[in-house]
Amino acid sequence: MKLTLKVWRQKNGSTPGELKTYPADHVSPDMSFLEMLDEVNQALIMQGEDPIAFDHDCREGICGMCSLMINGVAHGPKEAITTCQLHMRSFKDGETITIEPWRAKPFPIIKDLVVDRESFDRIIQAGGFISASTGSAPDGNAIPVAKPDADKSMDAAACIGCGACAAACPNGSAMLFTAAKVAHLGHLPQGQAERHQRVVNMVATQDAEGFGNCTNIGECAAVCPKEISLDTIAMLNRDLVIAALKGIEPVVK
Amino acid sequence: MMTGVLTLHRTSVGKKVIMALTGCILVGFVVFHMYGNTKMFMGPDEFNKYAEGLRYLGSPVFGYEHLLWVARLVLIAAVVLHVWSASALVTQSRKATGGMKRYSEHKRHTSYAAYTMRYGGILIFLFIIFHVLHLTFGVVGYAAGQFNHPGGGNYDIYNNVIYGFQNVPISLFYIVTMVFLGFHLFHGVWSMFQTLGLNSATYNTLLRGLAVVVCAVVVVGNISFPVAVLTGVIQPV
């Protein structure tokens, strides 16, 4: 396959970037999208040019590092997969592919296609955990969990924190990410003690980080590689309303 | 308990809750407003009696126009809060996205209605101002002396509506705005339940369906009034 790539190149956060065109002439349909970029980078290095910087780690769709906006769609044209799981057979020979970084104010660009997603870490630190005593591991069956609840919790826990939701959202909102964490713990007995404080803290942090506001469009769920549903957002909203009625104030370090 | 409710405006989600609750009031009004106006198809007597009845609402317990003013004040407050929360949230989202087109190509997966809420909202807001100046105050769209101001035992507003809608550009403006109101309701009614946390996979289809029904009833009903006047189905008396 021969492809033309239009790739966002940006030296660092303070320099303006631009789309640059590169040929990719030796692409196998069996390559993953990231392997294709590796090939292009190899050619750039051979020519003495700066290779394209992009995030990646596990390359099997579970780490949440890869983060490319491919032809304007987060993680590319295929549904329910990450960029690393996307293969070049999903593209046509001779196609021009535009590759851009996630764009949202709380995701500042570090270089080229690499963005800083620490704002997500700070949302997690505000409440995406349960407080449990350390010591020996508790008995696996000590706390019964109904199967439907376990399933709902697991569906939400599938979130890998890649940031596709906030990048795809026309409002730059991180609601699907935050809601996945709220739903993951909120469906389990262990998550109940801190349930309402959690949602108040996480929403306050999400706002403070500069994310936008959810208008229930659904672009996030449409691009989510883990198919997190808008139901989680309804659950977050429900928990926040109850927390507000209880008069719970955010406690954020 | 109450103090907790009063902190809702601080967070993005809380602002959305305010938008959903005020939206609920406004949807109720829009449906009732459409229903009341269908009385124009029952002739001038019925329609004028309706106008009189609105002013004597709750009589004899409540005084003349008292409940009407309560309703007006609640509606004005709802509009103010709805617009305030919307503008605050749009400002927040603009900051988060840089307020511009972010990608070379942007695949839109979801409905046109969801994307046009804020623009439709602005149009509807301007329409409300025009609508009040037109059919409530009679200061625009009428020849001198053509508009009959209701009050003092005279509630003949039937001809006001007909003369008002006989103006073709004004009627077209009403019809176009109703289409955008339809988009606003199509997303808004469903979104209201989602924002209040009342939606889930179990109810999603039902709530989407409810939004379509509310949207269709309001839009078809409201458009039928100018169309009935323009086609001569309803004649002045």
Coordinates of C-alpha atoms in Angstrom, one line a residue:
Chain A
M1 CA 0.0 0.0 0.0
K2 CA 1.1 3.6 -0.7
L3 CA -0.3 6.2 1.6
T4 CA 0.1 9.9 2.2
L5 CA 0.2 11.0 5.8
K6 CA -0.6 14.5 7.0
V7 CA 0.9 14.6 10.5
W8 CA 0.7 17.3 13.2
R9 CA 4.3 18.4 14.0
Q10 CA 4.9 20.6 16.9
K11 CA 8.3 21.0 18.6
N12 CA 6.9 21.7 22.1
G13 CA 4.0 23.3 24.0
S14 CA 5.1 26.8 23.4
T15 CA 5.8 26.6 19.6
P16 CA 2.9 26.6 17.1
G17 CA 2.5 23.4 15.2
E18 CA 1.5 22.6 11.6
L19 CA 0.3 19.6 9.5
K20 CA 3.2 18.2 7.5
T21 CA 2.9 15.7 4.6
Y22 CA 4.9 12.5 4.5
P23 CA 4.8 9.6 2.1
A24 CA 4.3 6.1 3.4
D25 CA 5.2 3.9 0.4
H26 CA 5.9 0.5 2.0
V27 CA 2.8 -0.2 4.0
S28 CA 1.5 -3.7 4.5
P29 CA -2.2 -4.2 5.1
D30 CA -1.3 -6.4 8.1
M31 CA 0.7 -3.7 9.9
S32 CA -0.9 -2.0 12.8
F33 CA -1.3 1.7 12.7
L34 CA 1.6 2.2 15.1
E35 CA 3.8 -0.2 13.1
M36 CA 3.1 1.9 10.1
L37 CA 4.3 5.0 12.0
D38 CA 7.4 3.1 13.1
E39 CA 8.2 2.5 9.5
V40 CA 7.7 6.1 8.6
N41 CA 9.9 7.1 11.5
Q42 CA 12.6 4.7 10.5
A43 CA 12.7 6.4 7.1
L44 CA 12.8 9.9 8.8
I45 CA 15.7 8.8 11.0
M46 CA 17.6 7.5 8.0
Q47 CA 17.1 10.9 6.3
G48 CA 18.4 12.6 9.5
E49 CA 15.0 14.1 10.3
D50 CA 13.3 14.2 13.6
P51 CA 11.0 11.2 14.0
I52 CA 7.3 11.7 14.7
A53 CA 6.7 11.6 18.5
F54 CA 3.6 9.5 19.5
D55 CA 2.5 7.8 22.7
H56 CA 2.3 4.0 22.9
D57 CA 3.1 1.3 25.4
C58 CA 1.4 -2.1 25.5
R59 CA 0.2 -2.2 21.9
E60 CA -2.6 -4.5 22.8
G61 CA -5.4 -2.1 23.7
I62 CA -5.2 -2.2 27.5
C63 CA -2.8 0.5 28.6
G64 CA -4.5 3.6 27.3
M65 CA -1.4 5.3 26.1
C66 CA -2.0 5.5 22.3
S67 CA -4.0 8.5 21.5
L68 CA -4.3 9.5 17.8
M69 CA -7.0 11.5 16.1
I70 CA -7.1 9.7 12.8
N71 CA -9.0 11.6 10.0
G72 CA -10.8 13.5 12.8
V73 CA -11.9 10.4 14.7
A74 CA -10.4 9.4 18.0
H75 CA -8.6 6.0 17.5
G76 CA -9.6 5.9 13.9
P77 CA -12.4 4.6 11.8
K78 CA -13.1 1.2 13.5
E79 CA -15.3 1.1 16.6
A80 CA -14.4 -0.2 20.0
I81 CA -10.6 -0.4 19.4
T82 CA -7.6 1.7 20.3
T83 CA -5.2 3.1 17.7
C84 CA -2.7 0.2 18.3
Q85 CA -5.4 -2.3 17.5
L86 CA -6.2 -0.6 14.2
H87 CA -4.7 -2.3 11.1
M88 CA -3.8 -0.7 7.8
R89 CA -6.3 -3.0 6.0
S90 CA -8.9 -0.6 7.3
F91 CA -7.6 2.0 4.8
K92 CA -7.6 2.1 1.1
D93 CA -4.4 2.1 -1.1
G94 CA -3.5 5.7 -2.0
E95 CA -5.5 7.2 0.8
T96 CA -4.5 10.4 2.6
I97 CA -4.6 10.0 6.3
T98 CA -4.6 13.0 8.7
I99 CA -3.1 12.3 12.1
E100 CA -3.5 14.8 14.9
P101 CA -3.0 14.8 18.7
W102 CA -5.9 14.9 21.2
R103 CA -6.9 18.6 21.4
A104 CA -8.3 19.9 24.7
K105 CA -7.0 22.6 26.9
P106 CA -6.4 20.2 29.9
F107 CA -4.4 18.0 27.5
P108 CA -1.4 20.3 26.6
I109 CA 0.7 19.1 23.7
I110 CA 4.2 18.0 24.8
K111 CA 5.5 17.2 21.3
D112 CA 3.9 16.3 17.9
L113 CA 1.2 13.8 18.8
V114 CA 2.1 13.4 22.5
V115 CA -0.2 15.2 25.0
D116 CA 0.0 15.5 28.8
R117 CA -2.9 13.6 30.3
E118 CA -2.0 14.2 34.0
S119 CA -5.3 16.1 34.4
F120 CA -6.9 12.6 34.4
D121 CA -4.6 11.4 37.1
R122 CA -5.6 14.4 39.3
I123 CA -9.3 13.6 38.7
I124 CA -8.6 10.0 39.9
Q125 CA -6.6 11.3 42.9
A126 CA -9.7 13.4 43.9
G127 CA -11.9 10.3 44.4
G128 CA -11.3 7.4 42.0
F129 CA -10.4 5.0 44.8
I130 CA -11.8 3.3 48.0
S131 CA -10.2 3.7 51.4
A132 CA -9.4 0.2 52.7
S133 CA -7.3 -1.0 55.5
T134 CA -4.1 -2.7 54.5
G135 CA -3.1 -6.2 55.7
S136 CA -3.8 -9.6 54.5
A137 CA -6.1 -10.0 51.5
P138 CA -9.8 -10.3 52.4
D139 CA -11.6 -13.5 51.6
G140 CA -12.9 -13.4 48.0
N141 CA -16.4 -14.2 48.9
A142 CA -16.7 -12.2 52.2
I143 CA -18.7 -9.4 50.5
P144 CA -21.4 -10.8 48.2
V145 CA -21.9 -8.8 44.9
A146 CA -24.9 -9.5 42.7
K147 CA -23.9 -10.6 39.2
P148 CA -25.7 -7.7 37.4
D149 CA -23.9 -5.2 39.6
A150 CA -20.6 -6.9 39.1
D151 CA -21.2 -6.8 35.3
K152 CA -22.1 -3.1 35.4
S153 CA -19.1 -2.3 37.5
M154 CA -16.8 -4.3 35.2
D155 CA -18.2 -2.5 32.1
A156 CA -17.3 0.8 33.6
A157 CA -14.0 -0.4 35.0
A158 CA -13.0 -1.3 31.4
C159 CA -12.0 2.4 31.0
I160 CA -8.3 2.7 30.2
G161 CA -8.2 6.5 30.6
C162 CA -7.0 7.1 27.1
G163 CA -8.8 10.5 26.8
A164 CA -10.6 9.8 23.5
C165 CA -13.8 10.9 25.1
A166 CA -12.6 14.4 26.1
A167 CA -10.7 14.7 22.8
A168 CA -13.8 13.8 20.7
C169 CA -16.3 15.8 22.8
P170 CA -17.3 19.0 21.0
N171 CA -17.3 20.6 24.5
G172 CA -14.0 19.2 25.6
S173 CA -15.7 17.4 28.5
A174 CA -14.2 14.6 30.4
M175 CA -17.6 13.4 31.8
L176 CA -17.4 9.9 30.3
F177 CA -14.0 9.3 31.9
T178 CA -15.1 10.6 35.3
A179 CA -18.4 8.8 35.1
A180 CA -16.7 5.5 34.3
K181 CA -14.8 5.8 37.5
V182 CA -17.8 6.9 39.5
A183 CA -19.9 4.0 38.1
H184 CA -17.1 1.4 38.5
L185 CA -17.0 2.0 42.3
G186 CA -20.6 3.1 42.7
H187 CA -21.9 -0.3 41.6
L188 CA -19.9 -2.2 44.2
P189 CA -20.5 -2.5 48.0
Q190 CA -16.9 -1.4 48.7
G191 CA -17.5 1.9 46.9
Q192 CA -20.6 2.9 48.9
A193 CA -18.9 4.6 51.9
E194 CA -17.3 7.4 49.9
R195 CA -19.8 7.3 47.0
H196 CA -21.2 10.9 47.3
Q197 CA -18.0 12.6 48.5
R198 CA -16.3 10.9 45.5
V199 CA -18.6 12.3 42.9
V200 CA -18.5 15.8 44.4
N201 CA -14.6 15.8 44.6
M202 CA -14.2 14.3 41.1
V203 CA -16.6 16.8 39.4
A204 CA -15.0 19.7 41.2
T205 CA -11.5 18.6 40.1
Q206 CA -12.7 18.0 36.5
D207 CA -14.1 21.6 36.4
A208 CA -10.9 23.0 38.0
E209 CA -8.7 21.2 35.4
G210 CA -10.5 23.1 32.7
F211 CA -12.6 20.4 31.0
G212 CA -15.8 21.5 29.3
N213 CA -19.4 20.6 30.2
C214 CA -21.4 17.6 29.0
T215 CA -24.3 18.4 26.7
N216 CA -25.3 14.7 26.3
I217 CA -24.3 14.6 22.6
G218 CA -22.8 11.1 22.9
E219 CA -19.7 11.6 20.7
C220 CA -17.6 10.3 23.6
A221 CA -19.4 6.9 23.9
A222 CA -19.2 6.6 20.1
V223 CA -15.4 6.7 20.0
C224 CA -14.7 5.0 23.3
P225 CA -12.5 2.0 22.6
K226 CA -14.0 0.3 25.7
E227 CA -17.6 1.1 24.8
I228 CA -18.4 2.9 28.0
S229 CA -22.0 3.9 27.9
L230 CA -23.8 7.2 28.6
D231 CA -25.5 5.3 31.4
T232 CA -22.5 5.9 33.5
I233 CA -22.9 9.7 33.0
A234 CA -26.6 9.4 34.1
M235 CA -25.3 7.6 37.2
L236 CA -22.8 10.4 37.9
N237 CA -25.5 13.0 37.5
R238 CA -27.8 11.1 39.9
D239 CA -25.1 10.7 42.5
L240 CA -24.2 14.4 42.2
V241 CA -27.8 15.5 42.7
I242 CA -28.1 13.3 45.8
A243 CA -24.7 14.6 47.1
A244 CA -25.9 18.2 46.6
L245 CA -29.2 17.4 48.5
K246 CA -27.1 16.0 51.3
G247 CA -25.0 19.3 51.3
I248 CA -21.7 17.5 50.6
E249 CA -18.9 20.0 49.8
P250 CA -15.9 19.1 47.7
V251 CA -12.8 18.2 49.8
V252 CA -9.9 18.4 47.3
K253 CA -6.2 18.7 48.2
Chain B
M1 CA -30.9 20.1 52.8
M2 CA -31.9 23.4 51.2
T3 CA -28.4 24.8 51.5
G4 CA -27.1 21.8 49.5
V5 CA -29.5 22.5 46.7
L6 CA -28.3 26.1 46.6
T7 CA -24.7 25.0 45.9
L8 CA -25.7 23.3 42.6
H9 CA -24.8 26.4 40.6
R10 CA -21.1 25.9 41.6
T11 CA -20.3 22.8 39.5
S12 CA -20.8 22.1 35.8
V13 CA -23.1 19.2 36.5
G14 CA -25.1 21.3 39.0
K15 CA -25.6 24.0 36.3
K16 CA -26.9 21.3 34.0
V17 CA -29.3 20.2 36.7
I18 CA -30.6 23.8 36.9
M19 CA -30.9 23.8 33.1
A20 CA -32.9 20.5 33.2
L21 CA -35.3 21.7 36.0
T22 CA -36.0 25.0 34.4
G23 CA -36.3 23.3 31.0
C24 CA -38.9 21.0 32.5
I25 CA -41.0 24.0 33.5
L26 CA -40.6 25.6 30.1
V27 CA -41.5 22.3 28.3
G28 CA -44.7 22.1 30.5
F29 CA -45.5 25.7 29.5
V30 CA -44.9 25.1 25.8
V31 CA -47.2 22.1 25.8
F32 CA -49.9 23.9 27.7
H33 CA -49.6 27.0 25.5
M34 CA -50.0 24.9 22.3
Y35 CA -53.0 23.1 23.9
G36 CA -54.7 26.3 24.9
N37 CA -54.3 27.8 21.4
T38 CA -56.1 24.9 19.8
K39 CA -59.2 26.5 21.1
M40 CA -59.0 28.9 18.2
F41 CA -60.3 26.1 16.0
M42 CA -63.5 26.0 18.2
G43 CA -64.5 29.5 17.2
P44 CA -64.1 33.0 18.5
D45 CA -66.4 32.6 21.6
E46 CA -64.4 29.6 22.9
F47 CA -61.1 31.2 22.2
N48 CA -62.0 34.5 23.8
K49 CA -63.4 32.8 26.8
Y50 CA -60.1 31.0 27.2
A51 CA -58.3 34.3 27.2
E52 CA -60.7 35.6 29.9
G53 CA -60.4 32.3 31.9
L54 CA -56.5 32.6 32.1
R55 CA -57.0 36.0 33.9
Y56 CA -59.6 34.6 36.3
L57 CA -57.5 31.4 36.9
G58 CA -58.2 30.2 40.5
S59 CA -61.2 32.6 41.0
P60 CA -62.8 33.2 43.4
V61 CA -60.0 32.1 45.7
F62 CA -57.3 34.0 43.7
G63 CA -57.8 37.5 42.5
Y64 CA -57.9 38.8 38.9
E65 CA -54.6 37.9 37.0
H66 CA -52.9 36.9 40.3
L67 CA -52.2 33.3 39.2
L68 CA -51.4 34.5 35.7
W69 CA -48.7 36.7 37.2
V70 CA -47.3 34.0 39.3
A71 CA -47.0 31.8 36.2
R72 CA -45.4 34.7 34.3
L73 CA -42.8 35.3 37.1
V74 CA -42.0 31.6 37.3
L75 CA -41.5 31.4 33.6
I76 CA -39.4 34.6 33.4
A77 CA -37.2 33.2 36.3
A78 CA -37.0 29.8 34.4
V79 CA -35.9 31.5 31.2
V80 CA -33.3 33.7 33.0
L81 CA -31.8 30.6 34.9
H82 CA -31.9 28.5 31.7
V83 CA -30.1 31.1 29.7
W84 CA -27.6 31.9 32.5
S85 CA -26.6 28.3 33.1
A86 CA -26.4 27.7 29.3
S87 CA -24.1 30.6 28.8
A88 CA -21.9 29.7 31.8
L89 CA -21.5 26.2 30.5
V90 CA -20.9 27.3 26.9
T91 CA -18.1 29.6 28.2
Q92 CA -16.6 26.7 30.1
S93 CA -16.7 24.4 27.1
R94 CA -15.3 27.2 24.8
K95 CA -12.3 27.5 27.1
A96 CA -11.8 23.7 27.1
T97 CA -11.8 23.4 23.4
G98 CA -10.2 26.8 22.5
G99 CA -13.5 27.8 21.0
M100 CA -12.6 26.7 17.5
K101 CA -12.7 23.8 15.1
R102 CA -10.2 21.4 16.5
Y103 CA -9.6 18.8 13.8
S104 CA -9.1 18.8 10.1
E105 CA -12.1 16.6 9.8
H106 CA -14.7 15.9 12.4
K107 CA -17.0 12.9 12.1
R108 CA -20.3 13.7 13.8
H109 CA -21.8 10.5 15.1
T110 CA -24.8 11.9 16.9
S111 CA -27.8 14.0 16.1
Y112 CA -28.0 17.4 14.5
A113 CA -30.3 18.4 17.3
A114 CA -27.7 17.9 20.0
Y115 CA -25.1 20.0 18.2
T116 CA -27.5 23.0 17.6
M117 CA -28.9 23.4 21.1
R118 CA -27.2 26.6 21.8
Y119 CA -27.9 28.2 18.4
G120 CA -31.5 27.1 18.5
G121 CA -31.7 28.4 22.0
I122 CA -30.6 31.9 20.9
L123 CA -33.2 31.9 18.1
I124 CA -35.9 30.8 20.5
F125 CA -34.9 33.5 23.0
L126 CA -35.1 36.2 20.3
F127 CA -38.4 34.7 19.2
I128 CA -39.9 35.0 22.7
I129 CA -39.1 38.7 22.8
F130 CA -40.7 39.2 19.4
H131 CA -43.7 37.0 20.2
V132 CA -44.5 39.0 23.4
L133 CA -44.1 42.3 21.5
H134 CA -46.3 40.9 18.7
L135 CA -49.2 39.0 20.2
T136 CA -49.1 40.1 23.8
F137 CA -48.4 43.8 23.5
G138 CA -49.4 44.3 19.9
V139 CA -46.7 46.8 19.2
V140 CA -45.2 45.1 16.1
G141 CA -46.9 43.6 13.1
Y142 CA -50.2 45.5 13.3
A143 CA -51.8 48.5 11.6
A144 CA -52.8 51.3 14.0
G145 CA -55.9 50.4 16.0
Q146 CA -55.9 46.8 14.6
F147 CA -54.8 45.2 17.9
N148 CA -57.4 44.8 20.6
H149 CA -55.8 45.0 24.0
P150 CA -57.6 42.6 26.3
G151 CA -58.9 43.8 29.7
G152 CA -61.8 45.6 31.3
G153 CA -64.4 43.0 30.3
N154 CA -63.2 42.9 26.7
Y155 CA -61.2 39.7 25.8
D156 CA -61.7 39.6 22.0
I157 CA -58.3 38.3 21.0
Y158 CA -59.5 36.0 18.3
N159 CA -59.0 38.7 15.6
N160 CA -55.6 39.7 17.0
V161 CA -54.2 36.2 16.2
I162 CA -55.7 36.2 12.7
Y163 CA -54.5 39.7 11.8
G164 CA -51.1 38.8 13.3
F165 CA -50.7 35.7 11.2
Q166 CA -52.1 37.2 8.0
N167 CA -48.7 38.9 7.8
V168 CA -46.8 36.3 5.7
P169 CA -43.2 37.1 6.7
I170 CA -44.2 37.0 10.4
S171 CA -46.0 33.7 10.0
L172 CA -43.0 32.2 8.2
F173 CA -40.7 33.4 11.0
Y174 CA -43.0 31.6 13.5
I175 CA -43.0 28.4 11.4
V176 CA -39.2 28.4 11.0
T177 CA -38.7 29.0 14.7
M178 CA -41.0 26.2 15.6
V179 CA -38.8 23.8 13.5
F180 CA -35.8 24.9 15.6
L181 CA -37.9 24.6 18.8
G182 CA -38.6 21.0 17.6
F183 CA -34.8 20.3 17.4
H184 CA -34.4 21.9 20.8
L185 CA -37.1 19.7 22.4
F186 CA -36.0 16.5 20.5
H187 CA -32.6 16.7 22.3
G188 CA -33.7 18.7 25.4
V189 CA -36.6 16.5 26.7
W190 CA -34.4 13.4 26.6
S191 CA -31.4 15.2 27.9
M192 CA -33.4 16.5 30.8
F193 CA -33.8 12.9 32.1
Q194 CA -30.2 12.1 31.4
T195 CA -29.0 15.1 33.3
L196 CA -31.2 14.4 36.3
G197 CA -29.8 10.9 36.4
L198 CA -33.2 9.4 35.6
N199 CA -32.1 7.7 32.4
S200 CA -30.6 4.2 32.1
A201 CA -30.4 1.5 29.5
T202 CA -33.9 0.3 30.7
Y203 CA -35.6 3.6 30.0
N204 CA -33.5 5.1 27.3
T205 CA -35.8 4.0 24.3
L206 CA -38.9 5.1 26.2
L207 CA -37.4 8.5 27.0
R208 CA -36.2 9.0 23.5
G209 CA -39.7 8.2 22.4
L210 CA -41.3 10.6 24.8
A211 CA -39.0 13.4 23.5
V212 CA -40.2 12.6 19.9
V213 CA -43.8 12.7 21.0
V214 CA -43.5 16.0 22.9
C215 CA -41.5 17.5 20.0
A216 CA -44.1 16.3 17.4
V217 CA -47.1 17.5 19.3
V218 CA -45.7 20.9 20.0
V219 CA -44.3 21.6 16.5
V220 CA -47.3 20.3 14.6
G221 CA -49.8 22.0 16.9
N222 CA -48.0 25.4 16.8
I223 CA -47.4 25.4 13.1
S224 CA -51.1 24.6 12.5
F225 CA -52.1 28.0 13.8
P226 CA -50.3 30.3 11.2
V227 CA -51.1 27.7 8.5
A228 CA -54.8 27.7 9.3
V229 CA -54.8 31.6 9.1
L230 CA -52.7 31.7 5.9
T231 CA -54.9 29.1 4.1
G232 CA -58.1 30.9 5.2
V233 CA -59.4 28.0 7.4
I234 CA -59.7 30.5 10.2
Q235 CA -61.3 33.8 9.1
P236 CA -61.6 37.1 11.1
V237 CA -65.0 38.0 12.6

